[in-house]
């Protein structure tokens, strides 16, 4: 059970190691200017593998639940999917587990990768756990910790964790098949949340310290993307380099040939990757090659 690209390596490796009898993903959605219906990444992968697919409109419907029961699954693997009720996750004989991109109980919620970067964490990890009624609260099966390289964006960490999550899914499946495991409860007193991040949350506050702003920019990159206002238009900043030296009014930018720096409350950021309104993502040198504005100004 999964939807985005993050789930695809797990689907492929599980199918290779054990065989997957059924894939459950969300219905096709209308996307783009033409509003054409597009399948999820998981559906595309399942079609390539010639696997049966279910796309229920409601995960609580009797029809969907009955269809699941007809497959008589041994194990259900959930990766980047929707909330499931006990009527669903109690169906498999050996168990239903989730692969979550944090060291639970830290970062329960939809955006653990983003919040790890936003908060400047040095480490993160993966957790597999048996599903319970409350989201991301189930008893833990396996955990693995990883260092976060300095300067990683959420997109970088997402790419790094995808194959690791696939291996965790396989290892946990083997564990359930063996029956030789003792899941242990999460310490709820240590729980933190990682709610979904929306574009309106992503406006940059230049009155913060440069390192904190860098972490914020990287934590919401590439989607939804941190933004500021430049010459009256929304200007996304997706990757920066941090400089501890330099002082100036917060939000002031200076352009020098192929470099563009901006002052923060303390410290300076050098822009690396940007996306002007209505245009594609580009390196700062490419943006400046076509830039005809002032060499100094203020981001709003």
mmCIF file of C-alpha atoms in Angstrom:
data_model
loop_
_atom_site.group_PDB
_atom_site.id
_atom_site.type_symbol
_atom_site.label_atom_id
_atom_site.label_comp_id
_atom_site.label_asym_id
_atom_site.label_seq_id
_atom_site.Cartn_x
_atom_site.Cartn_y
_atom_site.Cartn_z
ATOM 1 C CA UNK A 1 0.000 0.000 0.000
ATOM 2 C CA UNK A 2 1.599 3.237 -1.143
ATOM 3 C CA UNK A 3 1.336 6.243 -3.412
ATOM 4 C CA UNK A 4 4.444 8.352 -4.168
ATOM 5 C CA UNK A 5 7.849 7.635 -5.631
ATOM 6 C CA UNK A 6 9.193 6.890 -2.138
ATOM 7 C CA UNK A 7 7.160 3.659 -2.076
ATOM 8 C CA UNK A 8 8.306 2.350 -5.468
ATOM 9 C CA UNK A 9 11.697 0.795 -4.570
ATOM 10 C CA UNK A 10 10.014 -1.066 -1.718
ATOM 11 C CA UNK A 11 7.332 -2.438 -4.030
ATOM 12 C CA UNK A 12 9.913 -3.636 -6.535
ATOM 13 C CA UNK A 13 12.203 -5.249 -3.967
ATOM 14 C CA UNK A 14 9.339 -6.905 -2.080
ATOM 15 C CA UNK A 15 8.029 -8.307 -5.337
ATOM 16 C CA UNK A 16 11.476 -9.609 -6.247
ATOM 17 C CA UNK A 17 12.086 -11.232 -2.856
ATOM 18 C CA UNK A 18 8.638 -12.572 -1.980
ATOM 19 C CA UNK A 19 6.115 -11.825 -4.704
ATOM 20 C CA UNK A 20 3.380 -9.224 -4.241
ATOM 21 C CA UNK A 21 -0.206 -10.403 -4.755
ATOM 22 C CA UNK A 22 -1.900 -7.010 -4.657
ATOM 23 C CA UNK A 23 -1.049 -3.313 -4.814
ATOM 24 C CA UNK A 24 -3.320 -0.711 -3.226
ATOM 25 C CA UNK A 25 -2.867 2.936 -4.169
ATOM 26 C CA UNK A 26 -4.918 6.112 -4.501
ATOM 27 C CA UNK A 27 -7.208 6.856 -7.459
ATOM 28 C CA UNK A 28 -5.803 8.658 -10.501
ATOM 29 C CA UNK A 29 -5.853 12.447 -10.138
ATOM 30 C CA UNK A 30 -6.191 15.270 -12.617
ATOM 31 C CA UNK A 31 -2.908 17.156 -12.972
ATOM 32 C CA UNK A 32 -1.253 19.762 -15.147
ATOM 33 C CA UNK A 33 -2.685 22.404 -17.428
ATOM 34 C CA UNK A 34 -4.689 19.851 -19.389
ATOM 35 C CA UNK A 35 -6.119 18.371 -16.185
ATOM 36 C CA UNK A 36 -5.552 14.865 -17.501
ATOM 37 C CA UNK A 37 -5.893 11.950 -15.127
ATOM 38 C CA UNK A 38 -2.480 10.707 -13.990
ATOM 39 C CA UNK A 39 -1.730 7.468 -12.116
ATOM 40 C CA UNK A 40 0.297 7.445 -8.903
ATOM 41 C CA UNK A 41 3.952 6.451 -9.039
ATOM 42 C CA UNK A 42 3.076 3.190 -7.313
ATOM 43 C CA UNK A 43 0.404 2.388 -9.885
ATOM 44 C CA UNK A 44 2.872 2.998 -12.715
ATOM 45 C CA UNK A 45 5.346 0.590 -11.114
ATOM 46 C CA UNK A 46 2.651 -2.006 -10.444
ATOM 47 C CA UNK A 47 1.529 -1.855 -14.063
ATOM 48 C CA UNK A 48 5.117 -2.430 -15.228
ATOM 49 C CA UNK A 49 5.259 -5.473 -12.937
ATOM 50 C CA UNK A 50 1.829 -6.714 -14.133
ATOM 51 C CA UNK A 51 0.477 -6.780 -10.585
ATOM 52 C CA UNK A 52 -3.202 -6.543 -9.591
ATOM 53 C CA UNK A 53 -4.146 -3.033 -8.452
ATOM 54 C CA UNK A 54 -6.926 -1.642 -6.278
ATOM 55 C CA UNK A 55 -7.678 2.103 -6.177
ATOM 56 C CA UNK A 56 -10.527 2.518 -3.704
ATOM 57 C CA UNK A 57 -12.278 5.848 -3.364
ATOM 58 C CA UNK A 58 -12.730 5.056 0.321
ATOM 59 C CA UNK A 59 -10.454 2.896 2.451
ATOM 60 C CA UNK A 60 -13.366 2.337 4.828
ATOM 61 C CA UNK A 61 -15.831 0.974 2.270
ATOM 62 C CA UNK A 62 -17.210 -2.531 2.711
ATOM 63 C CA UNK A 63 -16.439 -3.331 -0.941
ATOM 64 C CA UNK A 64 -12.763 -2.516 -0.491
ATOM 65 C CA UNK A 65 -12.460 -4.402 2.778
ATOM 66 C CA UNK A 66 -14.167 -7.457 1.285
ATOM 67 C CA UNK A 67 -11.836 -7.353 -1.720
ATOM 68 C CA UNK A 68 -8.845 -7.335 0.603
ATOM 69 C CA UNK A 69 -10.172 -10.313 2.527
ATOM 70 C CA UNK A 70 -10.607 -12.277 -0.680
ATOM 71 C CA UNK A 71 -6.852 -12.049 -1.271
ATOM 72 C CA UNK A 72 -6.171 -13.573 2.179
ATOM 73 C CA UNK A 73 -2.913 -11.662 2.614
ATOM 74 C CA UNK A 74 -0.175 -12.913 4.901
ATOM 75 C CA UNK A 75 1.427 -9.492 5.318
ATOM 76 C CA UNK A 76 0.463 -5.950 4.376
ATOM 77 C CA UNK A 77 3.214 -3.357 3.908
ATOM 78 C CA UNK A 78 2.265 0.313 4.152
ATOM 79 C CA UNK A 79 4.659 3.020 2.906
ATOM 80 C CA UNK A 80 3.623 6.662 2.424
ATOM 81 C CA UNK A 81 -0.091 5.934 2.325
ATOM 82 C CA UNK A 82 -3.302 6.966 4.046
ATOM 83 C CA UNK A 83 -4.722 6.292 7.503
ATOM 84 C CA UNK A 84 -6.056 2.743 7.862
ATOM 85 C CA UNK A 85 -8.755 1.546 10.232
ATOM 86 C CA UNK A 86 -8.548 -1.684 12.281
ATOM 87 C CA UNK A 87 -11.011 -3.298 9.859
ATOM 88 C CA UNK A 88 -8.209 -3.096 7.280
ATOM 89 C CA UNK A 89 -4.940 -3.552 9.158
ATOM 90 C CA UNK A 90 -6.173 -6.579 11.110
ATOM 91 C CA UNK A 91 -6.852 -8.574 7.927
ATOM 92 C CA UNK A 92 -3.396 -10.079 7.220
ATOM 93 C CA UNK A 93 -2.472 -13.293 9.023
ATOM 94 C CA UNK A 94 1.050 -12.302 10.077
ATOM 95 C CA UNK A 95 0.657 -8.573 10.463
ATOM 96 C CA UNK A 96 0.413 -5.146 8.844
ATOM 97 C CA UNK A 97 3.428 -2.876 9.218
ATOM 98 C CA UNK A 98 4.416 0.626 8.170
ATOM 99 C CA UNK A 99 7.822 1.946 7.088
ATOM 100 C CA UNK A 100 8.219 5.443 8.533
ATOM 101 C CA UNK A 101 11.052 7.867 7.705
ATOM 102 C CA UNK A 102 12.082 8.814 11.233
ATOM 103 C CA UNK A 103 13.223 7.266 14.490
ATOM 104 C CA UNK A 104 9.826 7.014 16.115
ATOM 105 C CA UNK A 105 8.369 8.332 18.339
ATOM 106 C CA UNK A 106 10.173 11.375 16.927
ATOM 107 C CA UNK A 107 8.391 13.020 13.998
ATOM 108 C CA UNK A 108 5.047 11.277 13.894
ATOM 109 C CA UNK A 109 3.098 12.570 10.915
ATOM 110 C CA UNK A 110 3.183 13.196 7.188
ATOM 111 C CA UNK A 111 6.488 15.091 6.790
ATOM 112 C CA UNK A 112 9.238 13.550 8.961
ATOM 113 C CA UNK A 113 11.963 14.089 6.356
ATOM 114 C CA UNK A 114 11.145 17.793 6.004
ATOM 115 C CA UNK A 115 11.091 18.488 9.724
ATOM 116 C CA UNK A 116 14.379 16.684 10.372
ATOM 117 C CA UNK A 117 16.076 19.087 7.943
ATOM 118 C CA UNK A 118 14.163 22.172 9.127
ATOM 119 C CA UNK A 119 15.215 21.483 12.720
ATOM 120 C CA UNK A 120 18.852 20.985 11.772
ATOM 121 C CA UNK A 121 19.042 17.378 12.945
ATOM 122 C CA UNK A 122 22.359 15.599 12.474
ATOM 123 C CA UNK A 123 20.802 12.133 12.358
ATOM 124 C CA UNK A 124 17.552 10.543 11.239
ATOM 125 C CA UNK A 125 16.399 7.022 10.531
ATOM 126 C CA UNK A 126 13.751 4.543 9.542
ATOM 127 C CA UNK A 127 11.274 2.688 11.704
ATOM 128 C CA UNK A 128 8.991 -0.230 10.968
ATOM 129 C CA UNK A 129 6.074 -0.766 13.307
ATOM 130 C CA UNK A 130 2.832 -2.687 13.573
ATOM 131 C CA UNK A 131 -0.181 -0.521 12.852
ATOM 132 C CA UNK A 132 -2.468 0.668 15.628
ATOM 133 C CA UNK A 133 -5.521 2.928 15.590
ATOM 134 C CA UNK A 134 -3.569 6.139 16.260
ATOM 135 C CA UNK A 135 -1.227 7.257 13.484
ATOM 136 C CA UNK A 136 2.447 6.276 13.864
ATOM 137 C CA UNK A 137 2.018 4.938 17.412
ATOM 138 C CA UNK A 138 2.349 1.178 16.891
ATOM 139 C CA UNK A 139 4.858 -1.159 18.506
ATOM 140 C CA UNK A 140 8.281 -1.001 16.886
ATOM 141 C CA UNK A 141 9.751 -3.903 14.929
ATOM 142 C CA UNK A 142 13.025 -2.502 13.505
ATOM 143 C CA UNK A 143 14.903 0.795 13.538
ATOM 144 C CA UNK A 144 17.993 2.024 11.721
ATOM 145 C CA UNK A 145 19.800 5.328 12.212
ATOM 146 C CA UNK A 146 21.579 7.406 9.546
ATOM 147 C CA UNK A 147 23.717 10.540 9.604
ATOM 148 C CA UNK A 148 22.394 13.527 7.658
ATOM 149 C CA UNK A 149 25.191 15.093 5.572
ATOM 150 C CA UNK A 150 25.578 18.833 6.105
ATOM 151 C CA UNK A 151 23.720 20.821 3.465
ATOM 152 C CA UNK A 152 21.275 18.057 2.549
ATOM 153 C CA UNK A 153 17.851 19.194 1.366
ATOM 154 C CA UNK A 154 14.663 17.262 2.073
ATOM 155 C CA UNK A 155 14.849 16.077 -1.529
ATOM 156 C CA UNK A 156 18.383 14.766 -0.995
ATOM 157 C CA UNK A 157 17.353 12.888 2.140
ATOM 158 C CA UNK A 158 14.237 11.540 0.415
ATOM 159 C CA UNK A 159 16.402 10.078 -2.375
ATOM 160 C CA UNK A 160 18.877 8.632 0.115
ATOM 161 C CA UNK A 161 16.221 6.936 2.266
ATOM 162 C CA UNK A 162 14.204 5.367 -0.578
ATOM 163 C CA UNK A 163 16.442 2.318 -1.150
ATOM 164 C CA UNK A 164 17.093 2.018 2.586
ATOM 165 C CA UNK A 165 13.330 1.915 3.200
ATOM 166 C CA UNK A 166 13.013 -0.856 0.618
ATOM 167 C CA UNK A 167 15.596 -2.969 2.432
ATOM 168 C CA UNK A 168 13.867 -2.282 5.762
ATOM 169 C CA UNK A 169 10.584 -3.460 4.250
ATOM 170 C CA UNK A 170 12.227 -6.709 3.139
ATOM 171 C CA UNK A 171 13.992 -7.246 6.480
ATOM 172 C CA UNK A 172 10.766 -6.641 8.401
ATOM 173 C CA UNK A 173 8.828 -8.991 6.141
ATOM 174 C CA UNK A 174 11.398 -11.713 6.814
ATOM 175 C CA UNK A 175 11.057 -10.994 10.529
ATOM 176 C CA UNK A 176 7.274 -11.442 10.470
ATOM 177 C CA UNK A 177 7.590 -14.648 8.449
ATOM 178 C CA UNK A 178 10.083 -16.067 10.944
ATOM 179 C CA UNK A 179 7.833 -15.298 13.896
ATOM 180 C CA UNK A 180 10.972 -14.678 15.969
ATOM 181 C CA UNK A 181 10.473 -11.095 17.093
ATOM 182 C CA UNK A 182 9.314 -9.033 20.062
ATOM 183 C CA UNK A 183 7.834 -5.648 19.106
ATOM 184 C CA UNK A 184 8.351 -2.996 21.745
ATOM 185 C CA UNK A 185 6.158 0.010 22.576
ATOM 186 C CA UNK A 186 7.041 3.596 21.746
ATOM 187 C CA UNK A 187 7.766 6.043 24.542
ATOM 188 C CA UNK A 188 4.885 8.457 24.051
ATOM 189 C CA UNK A 189 6.524 11.007 26.357
ATOM 190 C CA UNK A 190 9.242 11.454 23.715
ATOM 191 C CA UNK A 191 6.844 11.906 20.782
ATOM 192 C CA UNK A 192 7.090 14.898 18.449
ATOM 193 C CA UNK A 193 4.931 15.764 15.457
ATOM 194 C CA UNK A 194 5.766 16.280 11.782
ATOM 195 C CA UNK A 195 2.661 17.778 10.178
ATOM 196 C CA UNK A 196 2.274 18.222 6.445
ATOM 197 C CA UNK A 197 3.817 21.429 5.090
ATOM 198 C CA UNK A 198 1.821 23.795 2.891
ATOM 199 C CA UNK A 199 3.084 26.589 0.575
ATOM 200 C CA UNK A 200 1.694 29.386 2.750
ATOM 201 C CA UNK A 201 3.986 28.181 5.559
ATOM 202 C CA UNK A 202 7.073 28.539 3.358
ATOM 203 C CA UNK A 203 7.652 32.309 3.216
ATOM 204 C CA UNK A 204 11.196 33.091 4.352
ATOM 205 C CA UNK A 205 11.667 35.286 7.419
ATOM 206 C CA UNK A 206 14.965 37.106 6.883
ATOM 207 C CA UNK A 207 14.985 38.277 10.517
ATOM 208 C CA UNK A 208 16.183 34.836 11.585
ATOM 209 C CA UNK A 209 19.757 33.569 11.823
ATOM 210 C CA UNK A 210 21.308 32.476 8.528
ATOM 211 C CA UNK A 211 21.826 28.868 9.596
ATOM 212 C CA UNK A 212 18.192 28.549 10.683
ATOM 213 C CA UNK A 213 17.030 30.028 7.375
ATOM 214 C CA UNK A 214 19.283 27.652 5.451
ATOM 215 C CA UNK A 215 17.778 24.700 7.297
ATOM 216 C CA UNK A 216 14.279 25.990 6.595
ATOM 217 C CA UNK A 217 14.980 26.519 2.895
ATOM 218 C CA UNK A 218 16.512 23.056 2.565
ATOM 219 C CA UNK A 219 13.780 21.471 4.674
ATOM 220 C CA UNK A 220 11.022 22.457 2.258
ATOM 221 C CA UNK A 221 13.041 21.895 -0.914
ATOM 222 C CA UNK A 222 12.095 21.025 -3.583
ATOM 223 C CA UNK A 223 8.407 20.845 -2.596
ATOM 224 C CA UNK A 224 6.620 23.036 -1.698
ATOM 225 C CA UNK A 225 9.694 25.296 -1.786
ATOM 226 C CA UNK A 226 10.693 28.282 0.355
ATOM 227 C CA UNK A 227 9.839 31.655 -1.170
ATOM 228 C CA UNK A 228 10.305 35.372 -0.837
ATOM 229 C CA UNK A 229 9.197 38.384 -2.887
ATOM 230 C CA UNK A 230 11.607 39.905 -5.400
ATOM 231 C CA UNK A 231 10.531 42.838 -7.552
ATOM 232 C CA UNK A 232 6.887 42.117 -6.760
ATOM 233 C CA UNK A 233 6.985 38.452 -7.755
ATOM 234 C CA UNK A 234 7.288 35.223 -5.810
ATOM 235 C CA UNK A 235 10.861 33.952 -5.941
ATOM 236 C CA UNK A 236 11.644 30.447 -4.705
ATOM 237 C CA UNK A 237 15.008 29.669 -3.162
ATOM 238 C CA UNK A 238 15.703 25.935 -3.108
ATOM 239 C CA UNK A 239 19.349 25.595 -2.150
ATOM 240 C CA UNK A 240 21.875 27.904 -0.466
ATOM 241 C CA UNK A 241 25.364 27.919 1.002
ATOM 242 C CA UNK A 242 25.815 29.195 4.540
ATOM 243 C CA UNK A 243 28.403 31.828 5.476
ATOM 244 C CA UNK A 244 28.862 32.766 9.115
ATOM 245 C CA UNK A 245 30.556 36.095 8.342
ATOM 246 C CA UNK A 246 29.101 39.284 6.931
ATOM 247 C CA UNK A 247 26.659 41.860 8.266
ATOM 248 C CA UNK A 248 23.928 43.858 6.596
ATOM 249 C CA UNK A 249 20.257 44.654 6.801
ATOM 250 C CA UNK A 250 18.173 41.432 6.893
ATOM 251 C CA UNK A 251 16.708 40.679 3.480
ATOM 252 C CA UNK A 252 19.181 42.788 1.523
ATOM 253 C CA UNK A 253 20.691 41.026 -1.476
ATOM 254 C CA UNK A 254 23.812 41.850 -3.457
ATOM 255 C CA UNK A 255 24.684 40.521 -6.908
ATOM 256 C CA UNK A 256 28.323 40.223 -7.910
ATOM 257 C CA UNK A 257 28.853 38.663 -11.339
ATOM 258 C CA UNK A 258 27.577 35.060 -10.963
ATOM 259 C CA UNK A 259 27.016 35.207 -7.194
ATOM 260 C CA UNK A 260 24.026 36.443 -5.217
ATOM 261 C CA UNK A 261 24.141 36.772 -1.438
ATOM 262 C CA UNK A 262 21.497 37.812 1.067
ATOM 263 C CA UNK A 263 21.961 39.104 4.602
ATOM 264 C CA UNK A 264 20.073 37.620 7.542
ATOM 265 C CA UNK A 265 19.749 38.672 11.172
ATOM 266 C CA UNK A 266 23.148 37.067 11.697
ATOM 267 C CA UNK A 267 25.222 35.641 8.880
ATOM 268 C CA UNK A 268 24.919 35.517 5.112
ATOM 269 C CA UNK A 269 23.500 33.050 2.607
ATOM 270 C CA UNK A 270 24.770 32.525 -0.921
ATOM 271 C CA UNK A 271 22.033 31.414 -3.319
ATOM 272 C CA UNK A 272 22.720 28.212 -5.255
ATOM 273 C CA UNK A 273 19.417 27.103 -6.808
ATOM 274 C CA UNK A 274 16.321 29.238 -7.446
ATOM 275 C CA UNK A 275 13.006 29.269 -9.265
ATOM 276 C CA UNK A 276 11.608 32.622 -10.423
ATOM 277 C CA UNK A 277 7.818 32.853 -10.646
ATOM 278 C CA UNK A 278 6.475 31.046 -13.708
ATOM 279 C CA UNK A 279 9.848 29.561 -14.614
ATOM 280 C CA UNK A 280 11.755 26.339 -14.062
ATOM 281 C CA UNK A 281 14.317 25.577 -11.386
ATOM 282 C CA UNK A 282 17.790 26.868 -12.311
ATOM 283 C CA UNK A 283 21.269 27.401 -10.925
ATOM 284 C CA UNK A 284 21.904 30.927 -9.681
ATOM 285 C CA UNK A 285 24.500 31.520 -12.421
ATOM 286 C CA UNK A 286 21.891 30.732 -15.070
ATOM 287 C CA UNK A 287 19.364 33.060 -13.440
ATOM 288 C CA UNK A 288 21.886 35.900 -13.237
ATOM 289 C CA UNK A 289 22.872 35.456 -16.882
ATOM 290 C CA UNK A 290 19.395 36.614 -17.849
ATOM 291 C CA UNK A 291 18.883 39.079 -14.999
ATOM 292 C CA UNK A 292 18.628 42.759 -15.930
ATOM 293 C CA UNK A 293 17.617 44.278 -12.593
ATOM 294 C CA UNK A 294 19.522 46.183 -9.927
ATOM 295 C CA UNK A 295 22.641 44.636 -8.387
ATOM 296 C CA UNK A 296 21.285 45.448 -4.907
ATOM 297 C CA UNK A 297 17.833 45.277 -3.393
ATOM 298 C CA UNK A 298 15.651 43.777 -0.714
ATOM 299 C CA UNK A 299 13.656 40.566 -0.541
ATOM 300 C CA UNK A 300 10.257 41.152 1.036
#
